[in-house]
């Protein structure tokens, strides 16, 4: 929602993502803060952030697929794996890092479109289960091909551009942060195009959308391809960051957790992904720092399971629109303060 | 092959193993073990561990050493984590309260539950390295090759319980180019299988049966499982047993009918398994009992998870089968170290009557870490210690005797196995009864040091 | 042939246990329209309760199973009242995620109570012996599973068809507001549905536990095992579940017997592939109801 008194006087102004001075200030400050964060954060946090960025990009893809196009997928971890494997294979063949990342995204989007093809006929819970089957089929397939390293897995090198190798967590952070901004910009724009609006139309009512001239088949395939493209990018980055790709690294639970990030962050907003993943990863990392000793072992670990279940259900019941909605509420409150009309 | 021949071969192999341990060989073929006296923990750290326990003394510590410990305490591999954790904690508590810690420092574990989630494990390893810890303990890392990758890339060693050849052994080429930061306490899977096949032949001869024993395998479908399977086949061919069939299973199974039927069709006498989890093993054991007949009554030689399941359930389906372990068990009360563990348990956990093998393994791990930190403090100093230094110190372990609780530990540049021996026990009468002494493994030949050698099947 | 007959017979028996598990999903889906991802965990919890009553108190297994079913009925009721009730009318995605939250909670609670131990039942529920057919022996625990699953399945179908509550449940699934306007208390009926789901979950979990062991991995594999069956048969059809279970069971068992040795792990994949292919041609499963969409 835009603040009052803002008028668009040209097309360029109308389509601008950043509209007001405040938004510019917030954007620049947050980017500056993020760029400077290696200076004041402990070293151990940087690696966590790097991993989170990889997952965040996959979450943004899922946001487009689930939040915008309304197609629920629990197979995001498998498409993530496709990207990771692509990078590991290509970097062995000497393909430069950025090209390999792009290839990871493209291969993942092809695989995604293949497994998304049933979505024209299958809906609702049936589709969820189809993507669940896709997860197991993909991860079974990678163990069967020698090129994927079978059960041994593949190593991947540190990312590099030209002869510059990103070999410390901080260097990797700057590279990943750049890619993250690029992906966010891309995603923000994708959802504002004709395709993005078609996604929203089929989410709200696909029958109605098709009556209005949206080609359902094309749009759904495209939604899967776009969503999985981001998953592939994230996966490729993850492979170069972790240094190793192995089937055991991609679990169904991870795929389900991507949906959890969306729920907590808020459906239907790219910014929401940031909130969701930041909050959950922060809690997760915080919980692993609880000292586990003696009898506590039996209770802390299951306790975190219970806690996460409660967080998801609590958000669903009390704030179904997620943290992003709270942010919006706060923004409008702040704009109207102190003369808020109740 | 006659029975006499088999006996001769077994004898010859045992002899070779014994001589291999006694005499130094060419460095790239055999680890140099036991030059002279075994290294005992120095006095001052463990004064008379069989002395009667009194009231704990009050100590003023110079500081606290917190050793990171990344293990599943939730998830499919949790059983091992939870049980071993108790052993780890108890021994440090003993060291702190009765011995004043290691060189005046209080020892503590910094436990982290990795929940079988790869993200948590990556984050944990990276975080502990970033926080400046020079060494990590992880029992679960060997199922995730990525942990070894992080350790190797960032030059911080981690110590685990077991692992494959690909993790623990550097092949002759790699030895020249890189260091290995994976350390483990027990023989590699392939060596374990060699000991099992040997045991099967012994058992077969002892029972006075004619012909060769028919051996089949059951393994989890991962790298470790395939290594174990290949090893069983290769050692069957070398040692003169009839290898019949491999069966594999995914991580979790609803039934083991297919596996047991295949083994039954092959009429196996013995089933050898490599690394596995308690869920599939329990399902397999129950199915095996169902399909057993008077004519087909195979024995399973398997990892200690089987024993854990047996102790948990006391189900007759798991009775009479064999498990292998690399250190003593709870029932070895005649050994002073186990007696001490019993006393400690009576004092701190009066409700516990039986501890599985992994508890003892946890105690052994703690003993090794005490010794490691003693050497770190003596040789390098706590402030100057780095991952590389810890690796060098670990590689200086040469026949270190962990208070008799397990085989002597030896690490060298290419061989990070630790102890090279296993003991076979039988599950019976609600206990784990040892049926052999510690059996030394056959040393690996140079071509057996390659990872690919063990991944043929 | 030596392997085929055992594979088929074992597959049928195991398949009926899948069927019963699938019916637990159908019960909840039919009236509330929610696919309960926590069903596997509920099965596990029921099996744990039965096992601990049978082992620690020395109850006969059939009584322990009944206790497990009763406790799980209460658990189902509580879950509905606290979590799913407030979410009625929310979009499908929210309800799906809520059941995933439940999955996490039930797993945590079970782990706190029963730790990560493995349990096995001392005896079968119905005391029958193994069935011998030539060289092949059909194990008593599989027979137990099949007999009880079929009986329970038929009872459940009859209850749905003829009892007052069953008819009310069917009415709610058609149109909740319409049902309320003719005097059906939707809230009570929905709570009853979840209780019934809990009962069925406990029973099928115990039957699973009889054929294998009871441990907390069951929660994950339980759902994976029943999922192909329920989707093949259709999410809202008891008949479908009853028929699709053995189909999946036989498929899994035959692939297991002939392919597992060559290609390990395939036994978990083939049922999923079968499910995907059937869903492509029959998006609502074989017996599922087709709904006509309106704008």
mmCIF file of N, CA and C in Angstrom, chain B residues 253-264 283-284 287 290-291, chain C residues 3 6-7 9-11 14 136 138 142 211 253 256-257:
data_model
loop_
_atom_site.group_PDB
_atom_site.id
_atom_site.type_symbol
_atom_site.label_atom_id
_atom_site.label_comp_id
_atom_site.label_asym_id
_atom_site.label_seq_id
_atom_site.Cartn_x
_atom_site.Cartn_y
_atom_site.Cartn_z
ATOM 1 N N UNK B 253 12.717 -48.981 6.338
ATOM 2 C CA UNK B 253 11.967 -49.979 5.589
ATOM 3 C C UNK B 253 10.698 -50.341 6.330
ATOM 4 N N UNK B 254 9.648 -50.692 5.570
ATOM 5 C CA UNK B 254 8.432 -51.180 6.207
ATOM 6 C C UNK B 254 8.489 -52.685 6.369
ATOM 7 N N UNK B 255 9.190 -53.373 5.460
ATOM 8 C CA UNK B 255 9.313 -54.816 5.596
ATOM 9 C C UNK B 255 10.624 -55.237 4.972
ATOM 10 N N UNK B 256 11.090 -56.425 5.362
ATOM 11 C CA UNK B 256 12.356 -56.917 4.816
ATOM 12 C C UNK B 256 12.116 -58.241 4.105
ATOM 13 N N UNK B 257 10.887 -58.428 3.614
ATOM 14 C CA UNK B 257 10.544 -59.714 3.009
ATOM 15 C C UNK B 257 11.440 -59.988 1.809
ATOM 16 N N UNK B 258 11.621 -58.968 0.955
ATOM 17 C CA UNK B 258 12.404 -59.190 -0.258
ATOM 18 C C UNK B 258 13.824 -59.615 0.084
ATOM 19 N N UNK B 259 14.430 -58.919 1.056
ATOM 20 C CA UNK B 259 15.809 -59.223 1.408
ATOM 21 C C UNK B 259 15.929 -60.625 1.989
ATOM 22 N N UNK B 260 15.028 -60.925 2.943
ATOM 23 C CA UNK B 260 15.142 -62.235 3.594
ATOM 24 C C UNK B 260 14.841 -63.347 2.589
ATOM 25 N N UNK B 261 13.854 -63.134 1.698
ATOM 26 C CA UNK B 261 13.543 -64.164 0.706
ATOM 27 C C UNK B 261 14.743 -64.429 -0.184
ATOM 28 N N UNK B 262 15.409 -63.360 -0.607
ATOM 29 C CA UNK B 262 16.568 -63.541 -1.484
ATOM 30 C C UNK B 262 17.665 -64.322 -0.765
ATOM 31 N N UNK B 263 17.878 -63.974 0.527
ATOM 32 C CA UNK B 263 18.914 -64.673 1.287
ATOM 33 C C UNK B 263 18.530 -66.133 1.503
ATOM 34 N N UNK B 264 17.224 -66.360 1.677
ATOM 35 C CA UNK B 264 16.756 -67.723 1.913
ATOM 36 C C UNK B 264 16.916 -68.555 0.654
ATOM 37 N N UNK B 283 13.481 -54.599 11.928
ATOM 38 C CA UNK B 283 12.504 -55.168 11.008
ATOM 39 C C UNK B 283 13.074 -56.416 10.343
ATOM 40 N N UNK B 284 14.332 -56.343 9.961
ATOM 41 C CA UNK B 284 14.993 -57.482 9.315
ATOM 42 C C UNK B 284 15.053 -58.677 10.264
ATOM 43 N N UNK B 287 11.690 -60.372 10.587
ATOM 44 C CA UNK B 287 11.324 -61.104 9.380
ATOM 45 C C UNK B 287 12.164 -62.373 9.249
ATOM 46 N N UNK B 290 10.707 -65.068 11.235
ATOM 47 C CA UNK B 290 9.494 -65.623 10.642
ATOM 48 C C UNK B 290 9.814 -66.643 9.567
ATOM 49 N N UNK B 291 10.838 -66.351 8.776
ATOM 50 C CA UNK B 291 11.128 -67.230 7.648
ATOM 51 C C UNK B 291 12.074 -68.365 8.010
ATOM 52 N N UNK C 3 9.116 -67.750 -5.711
ATOM 53 C CA UNK C 3 9.131 -66.457 -5.050
ATOM 54 C C UNK C 3 7.850 -65.675 -5.275
ATOM 55 N N UNK C 6 4.750 -66.265 -2.516
ATOM 56 C CA UNK C 6 4.945 -65.538 -1.263
ATOM 57 C C UNK C 6 4.839 -64.035 -1.448
ATOM 58 N N UNK C 7 5.399 -63.544 -2.553
ATOM 59 C CA UNK C 7 5.360 -62.096 -2.767
ATOM 60 C C UNK C 7 3.924 -61.614 -2.837
ATOM 61 N N UNK C 9 1.112 -63.133 -1.734
ATOM 62 C CA UNK C 9 0.348 -63.304 -0.491
ATOM 63 C C UNK C 9 0.796 -62.302 0.572
ATOM 64 N N UNK C 10 2.111 -62.162 0.740
ATOM 65 C CA UNK C 10 2.597 -61.166 1.696
ATOM 66 C C UNK C 10 2.149 -59.766 1.286
ATOM 67 N N UNK C 11 2.205 -59.518 -0.037
ATOM 68 C CA UNK C 11 1.808 -58.208 -0.538
ATOM 69 C C UNK C 11 0.357 -57.903 -0.215
ATOM 70 N N UNK C 14 0.085 -57.245 3.650
ATOM 71 C CA UNK C 14 0.657 -55.940 3.976
ATOM 72 C C UNK C 14 -0.216 -54.837 3.382
ATOM 73 N N UNK C 136 6.191 -72.618 1.689
ATOM 74 C CA UNK C 136 6.001 -71.224 2.075
ATOM 75 C C UNK C 136 5.175 -71.120 3.348
ATOM 76 N N UNK C 138 3.062 -68.406 5.614
ATOM 77 C CA UNK C 138 2.514 -67.059 5.753
ATOM 78 C C UNK C 138 2.459 -66.756 7.240
ATOM 79 N N UNK C 142 1.260 -61.287 9.794
ATOM 80 C CA UNK C 142 0.707 -60.724 8.560
ATOM 81 C C UNK C 142 -0.766 -61.090 8.431
ATOM 82 N N UNK C 211 3.937 -56.335 12.282
ATOM 83 C CA UNK C 211 4.723 -56.908 11.192
ATOM 84 C C UNK C 211 6.173 -56.461 11.271
ATOM 85 N N UNK C 253 5.816 -55.510 -3.288
ATOM 86 C CA UNK C 253 6.435 -56.779 -2.920
ATOM 87 C C UNK C 253 7.072 -57.448 -4.135
ATOM 88 N N UNK C 256 10.068 -55.600 -5.076
ATOM 89 C CA UNK C 256 11.080 -55.890 -4.066
ATOM 90 C C UNK C 256 11.748 -57.216 -4.341
ATOM 91 N N UNK C 257 10.915 -58.235 -4.638
ATOM 92 C CA UNK C 257 11.466 -59.575 -4.819
ATOM 93 C C UNK C 257 12.372 -59.643 -6.041
#
